[in-house]
Every structure is written in C-alpha cells, then in structure tokens.
Coordinates of C-alpha atoms in Angstrom, one line a residue:
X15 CA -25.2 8.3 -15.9
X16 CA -25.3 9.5 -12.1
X17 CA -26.0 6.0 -11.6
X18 CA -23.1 4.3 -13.2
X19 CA -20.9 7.1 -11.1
X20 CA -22.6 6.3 -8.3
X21 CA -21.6 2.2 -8.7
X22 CA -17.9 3.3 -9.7
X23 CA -17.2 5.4 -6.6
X24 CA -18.7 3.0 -4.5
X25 CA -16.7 0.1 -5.8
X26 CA -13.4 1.6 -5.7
X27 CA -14.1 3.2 -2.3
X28 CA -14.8 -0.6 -1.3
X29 CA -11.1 -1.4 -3.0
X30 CA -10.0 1.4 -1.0
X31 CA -11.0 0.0 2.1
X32 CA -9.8 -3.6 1.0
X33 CA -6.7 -2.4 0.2
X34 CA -5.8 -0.2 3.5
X35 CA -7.3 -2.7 5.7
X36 CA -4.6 -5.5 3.8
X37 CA -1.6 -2.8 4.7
X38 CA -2.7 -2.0 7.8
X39 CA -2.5 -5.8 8.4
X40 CA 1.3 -6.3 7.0
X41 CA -0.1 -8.3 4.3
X42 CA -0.7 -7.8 0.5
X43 CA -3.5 -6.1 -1.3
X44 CA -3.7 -9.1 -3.8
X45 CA -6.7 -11.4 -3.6
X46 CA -9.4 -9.2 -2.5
X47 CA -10.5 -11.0 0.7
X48 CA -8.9 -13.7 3.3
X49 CA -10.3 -16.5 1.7
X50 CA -11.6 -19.7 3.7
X51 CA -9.1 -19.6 6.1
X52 CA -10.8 -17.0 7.3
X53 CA -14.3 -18.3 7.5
X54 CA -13.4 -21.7 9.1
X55 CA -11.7 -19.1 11.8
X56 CA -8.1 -19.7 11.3
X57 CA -7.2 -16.1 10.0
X58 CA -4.7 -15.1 7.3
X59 CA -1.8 -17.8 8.1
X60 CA -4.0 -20.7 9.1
X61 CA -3.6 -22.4 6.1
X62 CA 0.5 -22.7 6.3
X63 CA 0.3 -25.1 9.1
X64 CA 0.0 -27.7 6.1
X65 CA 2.6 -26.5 4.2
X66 CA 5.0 -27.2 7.5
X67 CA 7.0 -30.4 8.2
X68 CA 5.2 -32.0 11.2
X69 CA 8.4 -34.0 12.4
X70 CA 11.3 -32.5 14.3
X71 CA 14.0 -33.6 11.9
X72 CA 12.0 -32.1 8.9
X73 CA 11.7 -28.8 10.8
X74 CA 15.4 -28.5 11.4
X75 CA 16.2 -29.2 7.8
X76 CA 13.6 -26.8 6.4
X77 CA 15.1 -24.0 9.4
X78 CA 19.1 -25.4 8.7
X79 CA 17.7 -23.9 4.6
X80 CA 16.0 -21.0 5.3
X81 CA 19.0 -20.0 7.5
X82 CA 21.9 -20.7 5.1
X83 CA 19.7 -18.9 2.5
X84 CA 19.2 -15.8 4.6
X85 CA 22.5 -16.1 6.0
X86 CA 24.2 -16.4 2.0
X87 CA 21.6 -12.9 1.2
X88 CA 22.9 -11.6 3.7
X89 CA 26.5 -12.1 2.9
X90 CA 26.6 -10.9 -0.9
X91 CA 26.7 -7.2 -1.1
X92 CA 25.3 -7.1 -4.5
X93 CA 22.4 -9.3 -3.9
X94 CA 21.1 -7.5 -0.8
X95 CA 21.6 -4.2 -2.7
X96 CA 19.0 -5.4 -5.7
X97 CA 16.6 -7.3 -3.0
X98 CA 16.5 -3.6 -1.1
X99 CA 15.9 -1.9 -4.2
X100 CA 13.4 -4.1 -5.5
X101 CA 12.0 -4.0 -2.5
X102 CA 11.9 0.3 -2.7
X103 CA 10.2 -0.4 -6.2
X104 CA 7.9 -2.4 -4.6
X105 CA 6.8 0.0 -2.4
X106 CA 6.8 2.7 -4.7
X107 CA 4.7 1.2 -6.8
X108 CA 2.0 0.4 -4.2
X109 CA 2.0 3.9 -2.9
X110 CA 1.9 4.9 -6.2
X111 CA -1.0 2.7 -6.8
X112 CA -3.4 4.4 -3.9
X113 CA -2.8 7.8 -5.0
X114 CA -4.0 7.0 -8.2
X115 CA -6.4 5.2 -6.8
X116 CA -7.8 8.3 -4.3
X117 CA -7.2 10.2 -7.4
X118 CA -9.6 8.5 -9.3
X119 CA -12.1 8.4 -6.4
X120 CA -11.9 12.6 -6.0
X121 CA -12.5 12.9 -9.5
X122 CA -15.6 10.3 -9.2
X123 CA -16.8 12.0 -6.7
X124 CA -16.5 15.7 -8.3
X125 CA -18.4 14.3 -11.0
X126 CA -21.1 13.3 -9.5
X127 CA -21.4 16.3 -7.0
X128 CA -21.3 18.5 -10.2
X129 CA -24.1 16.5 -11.4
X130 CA -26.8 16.6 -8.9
X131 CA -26.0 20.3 -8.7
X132 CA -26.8 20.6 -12.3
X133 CA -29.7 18.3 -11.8
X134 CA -31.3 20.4 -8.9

C-alpha cells in the first residue's frame, strides 16, 4: 500500500511541476512535455515557422485577416464581453484545477506520513 502512495504522490508532484513550469512559461498545461520541437532545439514555437506563408504577398494577406478579425472583436461589444468571460472561466477553471490538484497531493502525502508512523 505505502508503495502505491508512494508512486501516486510522486507522479502528481511531477504533474505539478509540468504544469507550473507550462504557466510560468505563458503556455498551456496540455500535452505534458514540448514535444520534438524541443529536442531538435527549436523550443515551443519552432514548429509554426511551417505553418507561415514564406512570400511577402501571402504574409500581408494572412496579417490584412488577422487584423480585420481582431479589429471586428474588437468592435462588437457583445462578442468581446463573452471572449473576456470565457476567458475568466478559463482561468478559473485552471486555478481551480491546481488547488485540487495540491489538494490531492497534501492528502497523499498525509497518508503516507500517517503510515510510516504507524509502521515504526
């Protein structure tokens, strides 16, 4: 049993440390690691340089869109109001999420204390 416990705690404090070290970098919790990117060097946003239009008339287009879509979210009251308040749900949830998270882990971790002082 104290080794099962033992295997828990570690693995969520691991998830713990994923999961800060992801918010601490901007970026999202989802995914568990950086993925080859990473190993071939390039860090998290390596991989979007193929995604991007390598000509200069593609790049306008593509920033001439995401400007008159930012620029039309902007505009409508109603649709900026539900993006900010998903956006609060979001955030609520993942903050939500770690405390239950360091929750579990204190009550993992009382268990186990309060069986290796029943075992001494």
């Amino acid at each position: 049993m104290a080794k099962k416990i033992k295997k828990a705690l570690k693995k969520l404090k691991k998830q713990q440390r994923q999961y800060e070290a992801a918010m601490a970098a901007g970026g999202a919790p989802i995914g568990g690691g950086m993925g080859a990117n990473a190993a071939r060097g390039q860090g998290l946003l390596g991989g979007l340089s193929g995604l991007l239009p390598s000509r200069r008339s593609e790049q306008f287009l593509v920033g001439l869109l995401v400007g008159a879509a930012a620029a039309y979210v902007l505009s409508d009251e109603e649709l900026r109001g539900k993006i900010v308040k998903s956006g609060l749900k979001l955030y609520g949830n993942l903050a939500g999420g770690l405390a239950e998270m360091k929750e579990q882990m204190a009550d993992l971790q009382a268990e186990l204390e309060a069986e290796q002082a029943g075992a001494l």
